[in-house]
PDB file of C-alpha atoms in Angstrom:
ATOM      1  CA  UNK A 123     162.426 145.389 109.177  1.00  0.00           C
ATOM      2  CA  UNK A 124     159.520 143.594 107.956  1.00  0.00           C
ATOM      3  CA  UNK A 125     155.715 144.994 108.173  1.00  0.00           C
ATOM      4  CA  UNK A 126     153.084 142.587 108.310  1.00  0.00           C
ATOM      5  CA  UNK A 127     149.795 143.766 107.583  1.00  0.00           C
ATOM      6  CA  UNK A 128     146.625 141.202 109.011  1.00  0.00           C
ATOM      7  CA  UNK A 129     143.414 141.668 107.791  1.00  0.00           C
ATOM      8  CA  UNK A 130     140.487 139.973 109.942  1.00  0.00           C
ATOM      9  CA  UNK A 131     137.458 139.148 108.205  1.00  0.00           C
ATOM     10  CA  UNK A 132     134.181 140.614 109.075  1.00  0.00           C
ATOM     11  CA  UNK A 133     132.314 138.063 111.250  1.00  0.00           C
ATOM     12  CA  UNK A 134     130.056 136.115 108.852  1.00  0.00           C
ATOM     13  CA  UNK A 135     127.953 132.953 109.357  1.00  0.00           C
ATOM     14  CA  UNK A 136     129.158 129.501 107.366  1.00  0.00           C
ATOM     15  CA  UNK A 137     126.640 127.713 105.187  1.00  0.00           C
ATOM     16  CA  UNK A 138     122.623 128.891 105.148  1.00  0.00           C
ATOM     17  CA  UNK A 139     121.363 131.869 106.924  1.00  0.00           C
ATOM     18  CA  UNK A 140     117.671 130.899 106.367  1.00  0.00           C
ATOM     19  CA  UNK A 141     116.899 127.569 107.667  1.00  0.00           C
ATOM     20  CA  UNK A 142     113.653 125.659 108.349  1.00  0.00           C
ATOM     21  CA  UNK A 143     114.362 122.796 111.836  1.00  0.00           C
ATOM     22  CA  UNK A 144     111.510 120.680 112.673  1.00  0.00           C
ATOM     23  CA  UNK A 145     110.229 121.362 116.183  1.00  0.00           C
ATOM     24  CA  UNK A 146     112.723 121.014 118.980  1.00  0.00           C
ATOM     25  CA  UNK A 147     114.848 120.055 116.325  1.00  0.00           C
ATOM     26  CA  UNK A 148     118.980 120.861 117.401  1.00  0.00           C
ATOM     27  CA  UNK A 149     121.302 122.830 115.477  1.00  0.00           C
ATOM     28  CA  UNK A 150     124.728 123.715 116.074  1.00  0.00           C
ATOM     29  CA  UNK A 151     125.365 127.203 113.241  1.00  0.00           C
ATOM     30  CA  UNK A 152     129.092 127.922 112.529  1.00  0.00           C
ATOM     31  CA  UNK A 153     130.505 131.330 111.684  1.00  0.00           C
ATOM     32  CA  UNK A 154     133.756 132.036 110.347  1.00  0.00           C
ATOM     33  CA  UNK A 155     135.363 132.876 113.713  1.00  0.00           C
ATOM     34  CA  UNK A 156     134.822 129.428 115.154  1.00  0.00           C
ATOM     35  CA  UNK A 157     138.201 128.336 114.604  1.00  0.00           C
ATOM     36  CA  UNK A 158     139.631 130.972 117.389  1.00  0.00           C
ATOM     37  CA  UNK A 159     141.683 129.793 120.393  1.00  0.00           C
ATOM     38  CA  UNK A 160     138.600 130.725 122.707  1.00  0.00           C
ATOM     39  CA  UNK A 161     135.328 131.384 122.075  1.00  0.00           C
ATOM     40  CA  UNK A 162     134.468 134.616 120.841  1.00  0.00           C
ATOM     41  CA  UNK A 163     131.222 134.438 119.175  1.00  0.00           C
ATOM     42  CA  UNK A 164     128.081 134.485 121.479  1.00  0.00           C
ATOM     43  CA  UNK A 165     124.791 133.411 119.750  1.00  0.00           C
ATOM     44  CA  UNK A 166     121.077 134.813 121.266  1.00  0.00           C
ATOM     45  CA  UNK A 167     117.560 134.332 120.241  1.00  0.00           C
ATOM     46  CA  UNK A 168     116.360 137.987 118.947  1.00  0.00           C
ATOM     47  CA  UNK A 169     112.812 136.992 118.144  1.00  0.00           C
ATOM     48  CA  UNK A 170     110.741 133.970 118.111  1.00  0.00           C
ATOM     49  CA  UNK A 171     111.776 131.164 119.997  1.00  0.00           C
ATOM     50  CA  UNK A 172     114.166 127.922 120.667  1.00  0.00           C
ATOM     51  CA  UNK A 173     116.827 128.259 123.112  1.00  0.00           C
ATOM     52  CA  UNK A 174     120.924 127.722 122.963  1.00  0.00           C
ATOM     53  CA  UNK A 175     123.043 125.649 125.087  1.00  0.00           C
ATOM     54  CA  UNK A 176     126.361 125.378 125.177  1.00  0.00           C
ATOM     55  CA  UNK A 177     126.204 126.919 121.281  1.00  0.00           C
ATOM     56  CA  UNK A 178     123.676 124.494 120.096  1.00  0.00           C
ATOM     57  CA  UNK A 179     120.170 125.777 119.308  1.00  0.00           C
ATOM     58  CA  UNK A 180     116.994 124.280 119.503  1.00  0.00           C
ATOM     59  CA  UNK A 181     114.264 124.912 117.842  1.00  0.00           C
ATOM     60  CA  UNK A 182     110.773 125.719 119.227  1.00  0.00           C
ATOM     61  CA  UNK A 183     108.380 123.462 119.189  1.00  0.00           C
ATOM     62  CA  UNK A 184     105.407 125.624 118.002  1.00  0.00           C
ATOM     63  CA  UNK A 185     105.470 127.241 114.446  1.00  0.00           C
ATOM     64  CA  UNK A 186     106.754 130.551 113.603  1.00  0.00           C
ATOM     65  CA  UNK A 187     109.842 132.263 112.942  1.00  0.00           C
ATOM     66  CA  UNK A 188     112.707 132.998 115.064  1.00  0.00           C
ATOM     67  CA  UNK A 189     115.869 135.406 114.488  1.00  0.00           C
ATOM     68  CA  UNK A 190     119.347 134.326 115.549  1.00  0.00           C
ATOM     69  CA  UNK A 191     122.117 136.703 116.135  1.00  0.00           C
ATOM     70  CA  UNK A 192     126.042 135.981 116.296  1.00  0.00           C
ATOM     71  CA  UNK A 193     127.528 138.548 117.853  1.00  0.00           C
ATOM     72  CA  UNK A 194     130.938 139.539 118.486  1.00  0.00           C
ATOM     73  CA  UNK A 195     132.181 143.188 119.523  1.00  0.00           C
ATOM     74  CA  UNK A 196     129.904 145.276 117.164  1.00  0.00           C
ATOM     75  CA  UNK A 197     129.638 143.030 114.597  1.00  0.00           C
ATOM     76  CA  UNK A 198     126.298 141.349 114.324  1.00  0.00           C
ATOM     77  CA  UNK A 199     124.950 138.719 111.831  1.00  0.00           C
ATOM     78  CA  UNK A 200     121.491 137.255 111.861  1.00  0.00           C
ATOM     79  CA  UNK A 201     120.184 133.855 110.839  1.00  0.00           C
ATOM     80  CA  UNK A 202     116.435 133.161 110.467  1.00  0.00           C
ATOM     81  CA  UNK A 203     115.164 129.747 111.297  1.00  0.00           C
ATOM     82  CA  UNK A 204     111.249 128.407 110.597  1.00  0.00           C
ATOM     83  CA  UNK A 205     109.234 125.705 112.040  1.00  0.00           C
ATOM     84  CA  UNK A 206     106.167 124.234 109.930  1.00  0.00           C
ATOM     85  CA  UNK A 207     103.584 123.024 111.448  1.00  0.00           C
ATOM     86  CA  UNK A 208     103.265 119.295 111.383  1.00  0.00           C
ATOM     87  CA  UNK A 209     100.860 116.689 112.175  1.00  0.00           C
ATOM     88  CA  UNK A 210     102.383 113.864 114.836  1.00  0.00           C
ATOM     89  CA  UNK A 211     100.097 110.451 113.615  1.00  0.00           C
ATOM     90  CA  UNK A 212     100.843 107.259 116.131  1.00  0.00           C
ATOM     91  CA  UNK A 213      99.330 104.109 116.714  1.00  0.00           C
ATOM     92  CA  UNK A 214      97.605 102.439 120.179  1.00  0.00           C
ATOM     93  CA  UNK A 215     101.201 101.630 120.667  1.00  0.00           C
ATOM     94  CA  UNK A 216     102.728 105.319 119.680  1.00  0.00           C
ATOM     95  CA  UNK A 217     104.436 104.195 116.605  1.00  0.00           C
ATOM     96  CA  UNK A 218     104.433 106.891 114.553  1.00  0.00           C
ATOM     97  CA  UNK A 219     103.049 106.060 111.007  1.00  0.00           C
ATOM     98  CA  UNK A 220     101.842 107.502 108.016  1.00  0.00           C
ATOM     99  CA  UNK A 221      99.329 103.970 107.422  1.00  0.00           C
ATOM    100  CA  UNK A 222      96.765 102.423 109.399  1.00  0.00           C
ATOM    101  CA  UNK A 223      95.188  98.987 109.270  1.00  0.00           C
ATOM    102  CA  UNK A 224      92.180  98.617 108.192  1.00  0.00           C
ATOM    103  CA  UNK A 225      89.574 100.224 111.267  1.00  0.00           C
ATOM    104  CA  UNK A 226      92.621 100.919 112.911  1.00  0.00           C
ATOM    105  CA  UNK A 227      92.318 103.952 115.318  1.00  0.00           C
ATOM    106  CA  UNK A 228      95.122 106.712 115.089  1.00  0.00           C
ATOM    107  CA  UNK A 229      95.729 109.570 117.474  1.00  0.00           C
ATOM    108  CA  UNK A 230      96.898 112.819 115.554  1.00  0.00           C
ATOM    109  CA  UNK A 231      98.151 115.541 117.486  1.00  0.00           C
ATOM    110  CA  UNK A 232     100.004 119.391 115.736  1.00  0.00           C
ATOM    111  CA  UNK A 233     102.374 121.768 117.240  1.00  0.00           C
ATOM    112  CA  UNK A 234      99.625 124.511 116.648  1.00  0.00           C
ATOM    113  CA  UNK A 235      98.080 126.442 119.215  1.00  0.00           C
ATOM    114  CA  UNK A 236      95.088 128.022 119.661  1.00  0.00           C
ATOM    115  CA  UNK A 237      91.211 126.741 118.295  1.00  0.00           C
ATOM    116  CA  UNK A 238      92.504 123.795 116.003  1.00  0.00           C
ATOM    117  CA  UNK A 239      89.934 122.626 113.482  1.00  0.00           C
ATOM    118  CA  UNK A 240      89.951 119.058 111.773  1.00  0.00           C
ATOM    119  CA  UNK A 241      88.553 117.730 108.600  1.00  0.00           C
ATOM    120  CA  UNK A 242      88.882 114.338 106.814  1.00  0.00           C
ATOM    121  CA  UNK A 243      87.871 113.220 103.458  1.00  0.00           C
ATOM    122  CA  UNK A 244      87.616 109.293 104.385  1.00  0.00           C
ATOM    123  CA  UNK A 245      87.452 107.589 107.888  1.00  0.00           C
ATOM    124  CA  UNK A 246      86.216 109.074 111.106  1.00  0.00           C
ATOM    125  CA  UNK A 247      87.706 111.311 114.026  1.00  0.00           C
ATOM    126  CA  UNK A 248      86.473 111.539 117.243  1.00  0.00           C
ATOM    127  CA  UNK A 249      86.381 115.463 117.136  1.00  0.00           C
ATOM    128  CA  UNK A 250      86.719 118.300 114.501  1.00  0.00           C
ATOM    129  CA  UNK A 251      88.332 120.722 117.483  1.00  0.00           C
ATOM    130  CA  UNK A 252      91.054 120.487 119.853  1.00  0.00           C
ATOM    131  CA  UNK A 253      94.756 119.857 120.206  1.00  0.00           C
ATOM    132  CA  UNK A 254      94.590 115.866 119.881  1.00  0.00           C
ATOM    133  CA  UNK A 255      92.139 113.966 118.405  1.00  0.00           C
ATOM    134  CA  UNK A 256      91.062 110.161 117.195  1.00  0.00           C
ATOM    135  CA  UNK A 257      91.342 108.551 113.363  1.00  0.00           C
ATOM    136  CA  UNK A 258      89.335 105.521 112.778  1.00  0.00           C
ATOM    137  CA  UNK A 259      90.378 104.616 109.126  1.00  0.00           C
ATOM    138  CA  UNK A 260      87.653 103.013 106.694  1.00  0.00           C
ATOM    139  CA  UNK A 261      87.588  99.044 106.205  1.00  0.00           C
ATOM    140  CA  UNK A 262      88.841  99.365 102.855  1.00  0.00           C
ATOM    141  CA  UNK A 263      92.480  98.918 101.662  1.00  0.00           C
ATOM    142  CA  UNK A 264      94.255 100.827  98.861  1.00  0.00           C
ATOM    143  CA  UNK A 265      92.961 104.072 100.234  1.00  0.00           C
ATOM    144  CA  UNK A 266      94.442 107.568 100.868  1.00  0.00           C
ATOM    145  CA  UNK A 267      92.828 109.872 103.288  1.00  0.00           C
ATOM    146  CA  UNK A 268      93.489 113.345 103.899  1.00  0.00           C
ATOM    147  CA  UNK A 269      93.544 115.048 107.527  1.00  0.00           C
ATOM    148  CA  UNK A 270      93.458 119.178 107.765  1.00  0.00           C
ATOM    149  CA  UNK A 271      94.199 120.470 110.598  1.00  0.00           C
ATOM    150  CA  UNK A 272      94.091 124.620 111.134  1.00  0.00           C
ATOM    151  CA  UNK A 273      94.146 127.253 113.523  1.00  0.00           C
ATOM    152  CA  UNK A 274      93.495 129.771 110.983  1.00  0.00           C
ATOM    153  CA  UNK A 275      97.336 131.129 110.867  1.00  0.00           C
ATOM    154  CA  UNK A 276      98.694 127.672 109.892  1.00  0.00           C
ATOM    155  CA  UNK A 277      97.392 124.753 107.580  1.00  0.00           C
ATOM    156  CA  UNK A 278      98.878 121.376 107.779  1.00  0.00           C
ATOM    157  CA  UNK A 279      97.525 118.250 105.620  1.00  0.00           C
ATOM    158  CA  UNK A 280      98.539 114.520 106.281  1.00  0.00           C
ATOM    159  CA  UNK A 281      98.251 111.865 103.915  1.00  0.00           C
ATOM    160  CA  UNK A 282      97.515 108.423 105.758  1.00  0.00           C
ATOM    161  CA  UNK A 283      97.582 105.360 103.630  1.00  0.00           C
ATOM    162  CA  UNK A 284      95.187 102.472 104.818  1.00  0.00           C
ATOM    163  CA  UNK A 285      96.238  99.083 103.879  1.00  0.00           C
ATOM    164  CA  UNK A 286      96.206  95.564 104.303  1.00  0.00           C
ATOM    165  CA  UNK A 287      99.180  94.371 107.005  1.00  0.00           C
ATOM    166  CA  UNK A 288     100.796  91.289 107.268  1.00  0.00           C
ATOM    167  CA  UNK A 289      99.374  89.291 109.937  1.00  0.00           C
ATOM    168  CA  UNK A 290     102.123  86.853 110.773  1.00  0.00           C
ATOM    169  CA  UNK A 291     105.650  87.557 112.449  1.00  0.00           C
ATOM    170  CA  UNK A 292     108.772  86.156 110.746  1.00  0.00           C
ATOM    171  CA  UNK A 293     111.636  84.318 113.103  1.00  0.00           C
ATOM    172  CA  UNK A 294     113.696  86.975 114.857  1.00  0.00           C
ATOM    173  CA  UNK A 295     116.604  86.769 112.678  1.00  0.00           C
ATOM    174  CA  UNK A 296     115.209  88.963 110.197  1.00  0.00           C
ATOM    175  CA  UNK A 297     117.574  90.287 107.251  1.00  0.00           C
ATOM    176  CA  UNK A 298     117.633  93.876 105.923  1.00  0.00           C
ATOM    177  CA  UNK A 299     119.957  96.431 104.153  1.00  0.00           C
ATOM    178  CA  UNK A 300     120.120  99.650 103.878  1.00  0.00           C
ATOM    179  CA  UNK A 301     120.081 101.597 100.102  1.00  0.00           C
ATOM    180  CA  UNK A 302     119.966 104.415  97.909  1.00  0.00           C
ATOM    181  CA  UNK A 303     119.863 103.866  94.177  1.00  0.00           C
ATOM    182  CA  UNK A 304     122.547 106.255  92.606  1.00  0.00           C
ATOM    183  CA  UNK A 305     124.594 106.853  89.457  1.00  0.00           C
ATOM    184  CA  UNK A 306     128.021 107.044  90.548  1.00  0.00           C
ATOM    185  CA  UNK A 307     130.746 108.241  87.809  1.00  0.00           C
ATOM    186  CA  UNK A 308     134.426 107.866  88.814  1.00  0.00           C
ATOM    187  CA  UNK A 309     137.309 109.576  86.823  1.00  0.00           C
ATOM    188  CA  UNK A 310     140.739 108.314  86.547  1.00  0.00           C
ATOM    189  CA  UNK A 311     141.792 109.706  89.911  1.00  0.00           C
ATOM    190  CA  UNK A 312     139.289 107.254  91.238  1.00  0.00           C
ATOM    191  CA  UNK A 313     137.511 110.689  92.837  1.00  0.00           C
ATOM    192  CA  UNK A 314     133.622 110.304  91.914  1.00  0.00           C
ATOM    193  CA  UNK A 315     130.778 112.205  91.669  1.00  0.00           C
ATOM    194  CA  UNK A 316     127.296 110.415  92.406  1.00  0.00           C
ATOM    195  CA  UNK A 317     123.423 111.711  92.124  1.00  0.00           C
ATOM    196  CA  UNK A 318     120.766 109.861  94.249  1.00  0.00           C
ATOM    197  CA  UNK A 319     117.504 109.333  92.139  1.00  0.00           C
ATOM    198  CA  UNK A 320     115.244 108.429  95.401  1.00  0.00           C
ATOM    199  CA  UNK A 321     113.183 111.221  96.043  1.00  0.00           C
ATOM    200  CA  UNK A 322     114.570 113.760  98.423  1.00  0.00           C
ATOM    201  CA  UNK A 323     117.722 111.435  98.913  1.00  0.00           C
ATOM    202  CA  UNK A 324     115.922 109.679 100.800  1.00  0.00           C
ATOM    203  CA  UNK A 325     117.422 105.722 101.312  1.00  0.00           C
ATOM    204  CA  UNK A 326     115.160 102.790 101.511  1.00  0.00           C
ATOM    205  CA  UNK A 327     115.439  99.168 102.962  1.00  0.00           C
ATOM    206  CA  UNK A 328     114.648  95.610 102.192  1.00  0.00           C
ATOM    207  CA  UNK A 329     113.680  93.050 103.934  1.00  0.00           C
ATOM    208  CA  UNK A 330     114.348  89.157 104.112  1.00  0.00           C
ATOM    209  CA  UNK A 331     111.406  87.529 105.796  1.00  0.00           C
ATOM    210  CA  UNK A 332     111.455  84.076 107.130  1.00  0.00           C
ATOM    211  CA  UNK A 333     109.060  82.014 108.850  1.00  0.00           C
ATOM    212  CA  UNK A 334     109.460  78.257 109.962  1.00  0.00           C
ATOM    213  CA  UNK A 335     108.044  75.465 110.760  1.00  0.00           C
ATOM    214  CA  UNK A 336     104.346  76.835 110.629  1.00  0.00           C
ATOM    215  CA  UNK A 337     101.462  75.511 110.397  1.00  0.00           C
ATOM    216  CA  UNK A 338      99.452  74.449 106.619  1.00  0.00           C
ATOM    217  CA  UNK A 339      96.409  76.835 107.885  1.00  0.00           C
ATOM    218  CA  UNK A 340      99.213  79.709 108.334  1.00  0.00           C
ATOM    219  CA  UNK A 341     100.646  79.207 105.131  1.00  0.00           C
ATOM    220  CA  UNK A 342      97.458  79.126 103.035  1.00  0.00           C
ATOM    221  CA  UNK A 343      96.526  82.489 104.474  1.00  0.00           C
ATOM    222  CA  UNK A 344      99.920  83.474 103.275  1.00  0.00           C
ATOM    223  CA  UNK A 345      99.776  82.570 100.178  1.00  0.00           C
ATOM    224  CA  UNK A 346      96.501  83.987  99.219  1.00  0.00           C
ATOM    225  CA  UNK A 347      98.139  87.634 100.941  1.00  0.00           C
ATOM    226  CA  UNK A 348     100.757  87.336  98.777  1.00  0.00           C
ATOM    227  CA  UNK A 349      98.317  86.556  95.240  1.00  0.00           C
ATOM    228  CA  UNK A 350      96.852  89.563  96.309  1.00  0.00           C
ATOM    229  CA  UNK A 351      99.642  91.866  96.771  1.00  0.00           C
ATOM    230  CA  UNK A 352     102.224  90.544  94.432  1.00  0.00           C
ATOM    231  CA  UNK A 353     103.285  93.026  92.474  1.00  0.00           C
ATOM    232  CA  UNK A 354     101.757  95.702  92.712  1.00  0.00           C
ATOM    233  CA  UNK A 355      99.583  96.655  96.057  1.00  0.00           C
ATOM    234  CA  UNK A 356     101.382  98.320  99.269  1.00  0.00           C
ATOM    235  CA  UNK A 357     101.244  96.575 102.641  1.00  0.00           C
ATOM    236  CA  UNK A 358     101.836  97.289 105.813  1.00  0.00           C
ATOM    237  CA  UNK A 359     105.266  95.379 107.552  1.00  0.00           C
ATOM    238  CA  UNK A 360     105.404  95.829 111.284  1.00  0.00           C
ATOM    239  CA  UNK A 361     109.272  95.446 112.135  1.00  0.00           C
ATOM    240  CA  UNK A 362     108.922  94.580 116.156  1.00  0.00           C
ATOM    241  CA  UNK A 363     112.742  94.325 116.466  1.00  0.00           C
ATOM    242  CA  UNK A 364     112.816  98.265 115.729  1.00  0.00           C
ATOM    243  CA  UNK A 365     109.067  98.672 116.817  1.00  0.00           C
ATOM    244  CA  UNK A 366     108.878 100.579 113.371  1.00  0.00           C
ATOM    245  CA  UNK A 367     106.171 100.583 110.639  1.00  0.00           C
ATOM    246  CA  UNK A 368     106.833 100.617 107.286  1.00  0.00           C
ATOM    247  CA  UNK A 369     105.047 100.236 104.215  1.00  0.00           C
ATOM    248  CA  UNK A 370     106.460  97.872 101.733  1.00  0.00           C
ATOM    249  CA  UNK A 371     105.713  95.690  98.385  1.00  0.00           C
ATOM    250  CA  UNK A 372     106.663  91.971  98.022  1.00  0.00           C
ATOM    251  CA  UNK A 373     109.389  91.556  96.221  1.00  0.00           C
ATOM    252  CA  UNK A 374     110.169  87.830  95.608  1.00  0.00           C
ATOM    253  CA  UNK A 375     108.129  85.198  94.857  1.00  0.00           C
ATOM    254  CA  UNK A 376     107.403  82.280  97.774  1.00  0.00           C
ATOM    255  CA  UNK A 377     110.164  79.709  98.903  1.00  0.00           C
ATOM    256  CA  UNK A 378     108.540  76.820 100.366  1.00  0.00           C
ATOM    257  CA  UNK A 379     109.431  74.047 101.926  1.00  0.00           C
ATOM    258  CA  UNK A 380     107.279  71.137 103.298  1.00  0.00           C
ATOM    259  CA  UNK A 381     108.110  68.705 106.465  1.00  0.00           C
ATOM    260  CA  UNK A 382     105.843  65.423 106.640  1.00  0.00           C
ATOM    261  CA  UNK A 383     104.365  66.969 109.652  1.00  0.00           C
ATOM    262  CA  UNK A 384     102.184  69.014 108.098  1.00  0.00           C
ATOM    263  CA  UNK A 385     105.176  71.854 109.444  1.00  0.00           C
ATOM    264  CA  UNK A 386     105.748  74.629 106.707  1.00  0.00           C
ATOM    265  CA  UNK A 387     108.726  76.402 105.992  1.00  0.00           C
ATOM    266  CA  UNK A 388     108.195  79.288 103.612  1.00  0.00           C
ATOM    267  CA  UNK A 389     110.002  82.958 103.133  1.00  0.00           C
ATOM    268  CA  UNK A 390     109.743  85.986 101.023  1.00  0.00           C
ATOM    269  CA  UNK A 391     111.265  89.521 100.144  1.00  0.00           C
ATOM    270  CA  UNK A 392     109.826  93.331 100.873  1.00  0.00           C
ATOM    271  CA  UNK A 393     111.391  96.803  99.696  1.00  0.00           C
ATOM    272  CA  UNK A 394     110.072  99.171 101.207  1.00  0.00           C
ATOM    273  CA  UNK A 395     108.119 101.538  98.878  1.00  0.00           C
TER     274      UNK A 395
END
């Protein structure tokens, strides 16, 4: 006869045990039990805060830390999760954005709680205490202002870029893609290995713009934008198919075509940057 001799693991949790989730952010942790027939591993909020359901944790809203523990029999493992504090920044229309227009007015709200103080280095808020409060940026492009806000336990600073935006919408079929600019190296196996050089992996889009059959006033105003901008200067795009803001350069120099109707045809490219 034939001994067989299993040995189990102790329970353990797969991939980071210190994690920071943005608030109310979800989160499903895996420990090396998972793969069991049933469920065996039960998961409870120590200390701090968030909630699970049906295994999947999410995070609290306000910042702080919270302790996880995976428990199973005796065995206990812990996993510690943190939530910054953030500032939310929307527009009239609660777009979030991290630009304004020029005299635009922005509300900015923070997951803080308690006496929350505000300071600015450019533009104007409505208040320098309370939970939610009113930017009104400067009538200047090509700025950056900076927005504090503190309860005394937590600090968070927002950059808001002011610029110019386009004023005119292109025809709905608008053309994008989606990219990340990477160095890919493939071996003879045809397996690869690839490094992203965007910041923080982060991909980025451009955009095909098209506008037709507009009028010669619309296009002059269009032009003179775009001798302004091109190459250099940041603008603000507002994408109303995805009711998104981004801030983009122009990319492409100005096809134009003319009608004998004094009806303008022209188009132009913006990566977003």
């Amino acid at each position: 006869a034939y001994t067989a001799t299993v040995i189990i693991p102790p329970l353990s949790v797969l991939g980071l045990t210190d994690v920071t989730l943005q608030p109310g952010e979800k989160y499903r942790f895996k420990t090396n039990y998972d793969d069991a027939q049933s469920k065996i591993v039960s998961w409870s909020v120590a200390s701090g805060g968030g909630s699970f359901a049906n295994g999947e944790y999410t995070a609290a809203t306000a910042p702080g830390t919270s302790v996880l523990v995976a428990a199973y029999g005796d065995q206990e493992v812990s996993v510690t999760v943190t939530v910054p504090a953030v500032m939310t920044i929307t527009t009239s229309t609660s777009v979030a954005t991290t630009a304004a227009k020029l005299g635009e007015v922005l509300t900015l709200t923070t997951n803080m709680s308690g006496t929350i103080n505000w300071t600015k280095d450019l533009g104007t808020l409505s208040a320098t205490t309370g939970s939610t409060v009113t930017w009104t940026a400067p009538n200047q492009s090509q700025l950056t202002a900076l927005i504090t806000a503190t309860n005394g336990t937590y600090t968070v600073t927002a950059e808001i870029l002011v610029l110019k935006h386009f004023p005119y919408d292109p025809q709905r079929d608008v053309n994008w893609e989606r990219r990340k600019t990477v160095l890919v190296s493939r071996a003879e196996d045809r397996s690869r290995t690839a490094r992203v050089k965007d910041y923080n992996d982060e991909a980025f889009e451009p955009f095909e713009l098209n506008f037709r059959d507009r009028s010669l006033t619309e296009y002059h105003a269009a032009q003179t934008f775009w001798d302004e901008h091109y190459p250099g200067l940041r603008l603000i795009y507002e994408d109303k198919i995805r009711q998104i803001r981004k801030v983009v350069y122009m990319d492409s120099d100005v096809r134009v075509v003319g009608y004998g109707s004094n009806a303008i045809s022209y188009s132009f490219r913006v990566i977003e940057g």
